[in-house]
XYZ file of C-alpha atoms in Angstrom:
454
model
C 0.000 0.000 0.000
C 0.954 3.648 -0.151
C 0.869 6.365 2.490
C 1.105 9.946 1.233
C 2.361 12.668 3.570
C 1.106 16.161 2.712
C 1.649 19.535 4.335
C -1.709 21.159 5.053
C -0.545 24.745 5.476
C 2.411 26.780 4.208
C 5.200 24.263 4.690
C 7.308 23.748 7.814
C 4.603 21.588 9.430
C 6.984 18.801 10.436
C 6.482 16.393 7.532
C 9.961 14.938 7.843
C 9.319 13.916 11.425
C 6.094 12.135 10.476
C 7.832 10.338 7.622
C 10.446 9.262 10.147
C 7.742 8.261 12.636
C 5.939 5.910 10.282
C 9.071 5.085 8.312
C 9.791 1.757 10.017
C 6.836 0.179 8.239
C 7.763 1.614 4.833
C 10.194 -0.088 2.500
C 10.560 2.886 0.169
C 10.182 6.636 0.756
C 9.719 8.726 -2.392
C 9.735 12.505 -2.802
C 7.257 13.487 -5.496
C 7.968 17.210 -6.075
C 10.160 20.120 -5.111
C 13.889 20.481 -4.868
C 16.584 21.527 -2.425
C 14.573 24.554 -1.313
C 12.510 22.270 0.941
C 14.382 21.627 4.148
C 13.311 18.960 6.594
C 14.839 17.990 9.900
C 14.869 14.424 11.225
C 16.008 13.420 14.706
C 17.191 9.800 14.894
C 18.840 8.223 17.934
C 19.330 11.700 19.392
C 21.128 12.963 16.291
C 19.664 15.759 14.188
C 19.887 15.484 10.415
C 19.037 18.517 8.290
C 18.234 17.521 4.735
C 17.003 19.533 1.799
C 16.866 16.933 -0.978
C 17.520 13.374 0.208
C 14.209 11.770 1.289
C 13.770 11.590 5.072
C 13.557 7.807 5.116
C 17.164 7.483 3.990
C 18.253 8.262 7.559
C 16.449 5.103 8.705
C 17.964 2.837 6.070
C 15.015 2.927 3.675
C 15.328 3.246 -0.072
C 14.861 6.925 -0.931
C 13.560 7.935 -4.340
C 13.497 11.375 -5.948
C 10.534 11.163 -8.304
C 10.095 12.577 -11.771
C 8.182 15.516 -10.266
C 11.308 16.688 -8.451
C 13.936 19.119 -9.682
C 17.371 17.918 -8.679
C 20.572 19.815 -8.016
C 23.232 17.080 -8.337
C 25.718 19.093 -6.301
C 23.316 19.233 -3.345
C 22.376 15.587 -3.774
C 25.940 14.311 -3.638
C 26.928 16.714 -0.847
C 24.095 15.352 1.314
C 24.867 11.735 0.472
C 28.569 12.235 1.212
C 27.782 13.997 4.501
C 25.488 11.170 5.613
C 28.206 8.655 4.739
C 30.720 10.632 6.792
C 28.296 10.324 9.719
C 28.227 6.550 9.408
C 25.082 6.063 7.305
C 24.762 4.354 3.936
C 21.840 6.078 2.203
C 20.320 4.205 -0.733
C 19.008 6.981 -2.979
C 17.522 6.530 -6.446
C 16.725 9.339 -8.872
C 14.067 9.306 -11.585
C 15.553 9.677 -15.041
C 12.568 11.861 -15.895
C 13.347 14.327 -13.079
C 14.683 17.687 -14.231
C 18.127 19.032 -13.394
C 18.756 22.363 -11.673
C 21.701 24.008 -13.429
C 23.766 26.994 -12.242
C 22.046 29.382 -14.649
C 18.709 28.511 -13.030
C 20.021 29.647 -9.661
C 21.513 32.817 -11.128
C 18.303 33.754 -12.908
C 16.221 32.946 -9.826
C 18.075 35.618 -7.870
C 17.942 38.145 -10.716
C 14.211 37.715 -11.384
C 13.268 37.706 -7.700
C 14.937 41.105 -7.315
C 13.275 42.456 -10.450
C 9.767 41.364 -9.375
C 9.847 43.635 -6.307
C 6.319 43.509 -4.799
C 5.433 40.342 -6.725
C 8.470 38.471 -5.421
C 7.534 35.135 -3.852
C 10.343 35.192 -1.291
C 12.094 32.227 -2.889
C 15.266 30.612 -1.576
C 16.937 31.524 -4.911
C 17.942 27.904 -5.478
C 16.700 27.772 -9.056
C 13.501 25.845 -8.408
C 11.087 28.099 -10.315
C 13.303 28.636 -13.372
C 13.883 24.868 -13.630
C 10.156 24.110 -13.591
C 9.722 26.962 -16.073
C 12.133 25.248 -18.476
C 10.382 21.932 -17.865
C 7.061 23.438 -18.952
C 8.779 25.210 -21.855
C 10.241 21.884 -23.097
C 13.811 23.141 -22.889
C 14.847 21.424 -19.666
C 17.696 19.002 -18.997
C 16.607 15.751 -17.359
C 18.560 13.341 -15.195
C 18.501 10.823 -18.027
C 20.213 13.353 -20.291
C 23.226 13.421 -17.953
C 23.816 9.756 -18.780
C 24.226 10.458 -22.520
C 27.015 12.975 -23.275
C 25.784 13.645 -26.818
C 22.258 14.429 -25.661
C 23.577 16.569 -22.805
C 25.718 18.631 -25.197
C 22.765 19.070 -27.572
C 20.449 20.237 -24.788
C 22.972 22.732 -23.420
C 23.820 24.165 -26.838
C 20.145 24.917 -27.364
C 19.207 26.411 -24.011
C 22.314 28.136 -22.629
C 22.531 30.890 -25.300
C 18.901 31.788 -24.500
C 19.650 32.043 -20.788
C 22.818 34.023 -21.376
C 20.955 36.494 -23.593
C 18.197 36.820 -20.998
C 20.685 37.667 -18.265
C 22.847 40.024 -20.343
C 20.425 41.710 -22.699
C 17.152 41.804 -20.770
C 18.417 42.125 -17.189
C 21.760 43.736 -18.145
C 23.822 41.503 -15.860
C 27.342 40.191 -16.313
C 27.582 36.412 -16.724
C 30.234 33.884 -15.813
C 30.853 30.164 -15.944
C 27.271 29.398 -14.917
C 26.367 30.365 -18.498
C 29.377 28.681 -20.171
C 28.418 25.626 -22.253
C 31.789 23.861 -21.999
C 32.014 24.289 -18.225
C 28.458 23.082 -17.720
C 28.959 20.139 -20.042
C 32.074 18.864 -18.264
C 30.625 19.377 -14.779
C 27.296 17.700 -15.448
C 28.761 14.909 -17.560
C 30.791 13.972 -14.472
C 27.623 14.015 -12.352
C 26.063 11.680 -14.889
C 29.006 9.326 -14.638
C 28.659 9.169 -10.854
C 24.921 8.534 -11.113
C 25.632 5.679 -13.511
C 28.564 4.257 -11.517
C 26.463 4.139 -8.340
C 23.420 2.784 -10.250
C 21.211 5.516 -8.834
C 18.878 6.238 -11.748
C 15.503 4.523 -12.205
C 12.316 4.628 -14.240
C 10.414 5.889 -11.207
C 6.864 4.724 -11.919
C 7.985 1.227 -12.896
C 10.369 0.989 -9.951
C 7.701 1.961 -7.411
C 4.920 -0.126 -8.976
C 7.124 -3.207 -8.898
C 7.625 -2.604 -5.177
C 3.904 -2.289 -4.608
C 3.235 -5.439 -6.670
C 5.481 -7.578 -4.461
C 3.716 -6.316 -1.343
C 6.164 -3.696 -0.168
C 4.982 -0.464 1.448
C 5.727 2.860 -0.201
C 5.587 6.229 1.520
C 5.193 9.306 -0.679
C 6.614 12.518 0.726
C 5.600 15.998 -0.391
C 7.590 19.162 0.163
C 6.184 22.570 1.158
C 2.434 22.720 1.865
C -0.990 22.920 0.267
C -1.223 26.717 0.312
C 2.096 26.848 -1.561
C 0.760 24.604 -4.341
C 1.045 26.361 -7.697
C -2.572 25.522 -8.568
C -4.252 25.507 -5.162
C -2.104 27.946 -3.200
C -1.813 31.687 -2.652
C -0.522 32.502 -6.133
C 1.930 34.095 -6.945
C 3.449 33.562 -3.458
C 3.752 29.831 -4.116
C 6.215 27.150 -5.089
C 6.418 25.955 -8.695
C 5.017 22.451 -8.272
C 2.115 20.540 -6.700
C 2.636 19.574 -3.032
C -0.985 18.391 -2.864
C -1.854 14.693 -2.951
C -2.614 14.830 -6.675
C 1.042 15.693 -7.205
C 1.975 12.329 -5.729
C 0.624 10.436 -8.721
C 1.950 12.874 -11.328
C 5.319 13.162 -9.594
C 5.983 9.427 -9.213
C 4.262 7.677 -12.094
C 2.022 5.632 -9.787
C -1.597 5.675 -10.902
C -4.237 7.731 -9.054
C -6.083 4.565 -8.057
C -2.917 3.299 -6.368
C -2.564 6.525 -4.393
C -6.300 6.653 -3.699
C -6.339 3.122 -2.308
C -3.819 4.154 0.332
C -3.807 6.708 3.134
C -3.311 10.462 2.788
C -2.106 12.052 6.024
C -2.307 15.806 6.441
C 0.380 17.339 8.622
C -0.887 20.230 10.736
C 1.195 22.563 12.845
C -0.797 23.616 15.928
C -0.283 27.228 14.903
C 0.785 28.774 11.606
C 4.164 29.677 10.190
C 5.667 30.523 6.861
C 8.765 31.877 5.177
C 8.107 34.346 2.415
C 5.779 37.136 1.434
C 2.012 37.276 0.952
C -1.100 37.787 3.100
C -1.525 35.938 6.389
C -4.870 36.737 8.069
C -4.030 35.165 11.433
C -0.488 36.575 11.613
C 0.916 37.715 14.940
C 3.125 40.775 14.871
C 2.697 41.256 11.136
C 1.535 44.094 8.906
C -1.074 46.108 10.766
C -3.977 45.526 8.389
C -3.328 41.775 8.362
C -2.926 41.351 12.111
C -5.786 40.210 14.350
C -6.461 41.693 17.750
C -5.000 39.572 20.517
C -7.778 38.618 22.895
C -5.546 38.057 25.915
C -4.543 40.438 28.672
C -2.793 42.798 26.263
C -3.570 44.113 22.817
C -0.687 46.447 22.022
C 1.334 45.704 18.895
C 4.530 45.439 20.931
C 3.008 42.748 23.129
C 1.728 40.873 20.092
C 5.201 40.961 18.586
C 6.547 39.640 21.871
C 4.077 36.756 21.686
C 5.112 36.075 18.089
C 8.775 36.029 19.100
C 7.992 33.679 21.986
C 6.222 31.179 19.685
C 8.941 31.548 17.057
C 11.713 30.796 19.545
C 9.855 27.987 21.335
C 9.017 26.352 18.018
C 12.397 26.908 16.389
C 10.681 28.801 13.603
C 13.720 29.506 11.482
C 14.078 28.091 7.977
C 15.988 24.796 7.712
C 17.507 25.885 4.403
C 17.843 29.648 4.852
C 17.884 30.276 8.601
C 15.347 33.037 8.016
C 12.884 33.728 10.868
C 9.447 32.473 9.891
C 6.315 34.548 10.194
C 3.960 33.068 12.779
C 0.252 33.243 13.471
C -2.645 31.422 15.058
C -4.090 28.308 13.437
C -6.116 29.147 10.318
C -9.108 26.800 9.933
C -10.281 28.083 6.522
C -6.827 27.182 5.225
C -7.113 23.699 6.739
C -10.615 23.130 5.335
C -9.271 24.038 1.900
C -6.404 21.569 2.354
C -8.683 18.757 3.546
C -10.834 19.100 0.444
C -7.956 19.432 -2.013
C -6.094 16.418 -0.625
C -8.784 14.081 0.682
C -7.080 13.509 4.036
C -7.767 10.183 5.732
C -5.860 11.149 8.868
C -4.110 14.069 10.573
C -0.811 14.455 12.388
C -0.861 17.556 14.598
C 2.565 18.812 15.633
C 3.936 21.363 18.116
C 1.115 21.478 20.668
C 3.910 21.707 23.249
C 5.020 25.053 21.794
C 1.724 26.659 22.828
C 1.889 25.296 26.380
C 1.832 27.926 29.100
C -0.274 30.459 27.208
C -3.377 31.606 29.047
C -5.420 31.605 25.848
C -4.897 29.953 22.479
C -6.673 31.499 19.522
C -7.889 29.935 16.282
C -8.966 31.712 13.121
C -12.277 29.867 12.768
C -13.621 31.702 9.718
C -13.084 34.841 7.643
C -15.113 37.984 7.202
C -14.916 38.711 3.492
C -16.735 41.716 2.041
C -19.307 41.571 4.822
C -19.885 37.826 4.570
C -18.646 35.008 6.819
C -16.805 32.350 4.801
C -15.238 29.112 5.974
C -12.622 28.331 3.337
C -9.999 30.253 1.394
C -11.224 32.372 -1.538
C -9.715 31.551 -4.952
C -7.457 34.565 -5.437
C -4.730 35.896 -3.210
C -6.069 39.430 -3.584
C -9.398 38.253 -2.153
C -7.564 36.408 0.632
C -5.773 39.628 1.543
C -9.175 41.256 2.123
C -10.197 38.527 4.564
C -10.228 39.287 8.266
C -9.988 36.309 10.567
C -12.818 35.663 13.026
C -11.325 34.081 16.124
C -12.408 31.487 18.625
C -10.599 31.256 21.949
C -9.503 28.107 23.767
C -8.278 27.845 27.316
C -4.541 27.228 27.314
C -2.835 24.161 28.691
C 0.059 23.929 31.121
C 3.698 23.189 30.462
C 4.199 19.529 31.407
C 6.794 16.801 31.064
C 6.123 16.153 27.406
C 8.464 13.167 27.242
C 6.386 11.509 29.954
C 3.180 12.418 28.084
C 4.557 10.860 24.913
C 5.436 7.687 26.801
C 1.975 7.428 28.387
C -0.067 8.152 25.258
C -2.932 10.334 24.091
C -4.891 10.298 27.343
C -1.940 11.926 29.123
C -2.200 15.040 26.952
C -3.572 17.949 29.034
C -7.355 18.133 28.828
C -7.470 21.570 27.212
C -5.014 20.456 24.543
C -7.216 17.429 23.837
C -10.178 19.803 23.413
C -8.096 21.771 20.886
C -7.186 18.605 18.969
C -10.784 17.394 18.930
C -11.895 20.760 17.537
C -9.453 20.394 14.624
C -10.543 16.812 13.913
C -14.243 17.712 14.059
C -13.892 20.728 11.779
C -12.013 18.697 9.166
C -14.055 15.531 9.690
C -10.762 13.636 9.843
C -9.337 11.632 12.757
C -6.070 12.489 14.469
C -3.483 9.788 13.742
C -0.546 11.315 15.613
C 0.302 14.196 17.950
C 3.779 15.739 18.083
C 4.904 17.059 21.475
C 8.605 17.507 20.694
C 11.152 17.179 17.883
C 12.221 13.571 18.440
C 10.547 10.482 17.050
C 9.904 9.264 20.600
C 8.101 12.552 21.316
C 5.240 11.803 18.948
C 2.135 10.036 20.196
C 0.835 7.491 17.700
C -2.928 7.155 17.821
C -3.285 5.251 14.543
C -0.668 3.527 12.381
C -1.689 3.823 8.713
C 0.199 0.637 7.828
C -1.756 -1.517 10.251
């Protein structure tokens, strides 16, 4: 069977930890979209591993697959593999030959275009993700399979590089270097192709995964980012360039939709909201004045709200895995979650970071929006409309700081009563049961209510 792990918000929900949690029962863990802009942190045996490309399951000795929906920077891939080997692991990573390659000119143009967009900038990590997907859609991309054939690689580069060089020099009036040099790129990426071949890393992804399913093995499908960053279903243009939603799992791996649909789809929910990047955020704490809700606690001054935001940010470690940038934080946004539940068809939820909110007198939730004088319960279709939404809040009594390790050891019933009430509210609103509750960063600090493989 398959289990698909999907972020329900704006990324950073703790997907890697859930993949690690359920990873023992999986034989293969496959990434189905995104690139090395999507950091995930896994804690295993007390050791923290920060990865941006290698699938989380590789830390636990599972076969990791980068699907055809991914964009792959070979330099990052081999750096991560080599680092894991230096730390005593032997990651088994396969790469779809249909996956597209991030080249140096993609990264250069990502930075140039992000600066030129000004107010429309998506706040990207400037790692070349968008420009690579752009070339994929424009049928001028270089795929992993092309790196294995020097003649094809040379042909592809001779076609596309002059276009990119002209774009940088003539349109954006920038100086260019070796990242736009055909000979340099050819030699560098031909060598990457040789290593991929020597280590037998490349696969026909759909066939490889289907064969695993056919012999009864379990496959976990791992998305990057989150639903509201989906290029079709997210807050466009402040989105990623691929489909993190569950539908992307079939397109990005080559497994059929009936295969994915016969399995489980688990939505990962952070108990509050965070994001890196620009765009509206109706439940934001300490954000732009016209996007910031009133805080219904003992204080309502902007300075105190910013202090609360900083407290949650520090307690939750809300700094980007890839960039180190402080994330914007806000209260849980239920219209966003309802949108995600519909778009993905969640069969279960994993709610993380309820420990971060411990000790607050009151915990708020954006239950609905007021939009042009009307109460609505899901996200409107355009980002401009979303920016006009004002969150309508419901308040929950806070829960105390406790020994969360002891709570994790005892199980769900040991969770403080008010936190259980909060969890039950989320499950009821989404009509989806809670499968797991995260009360800390380690695998042993997650309470398993339901195992999707059993």
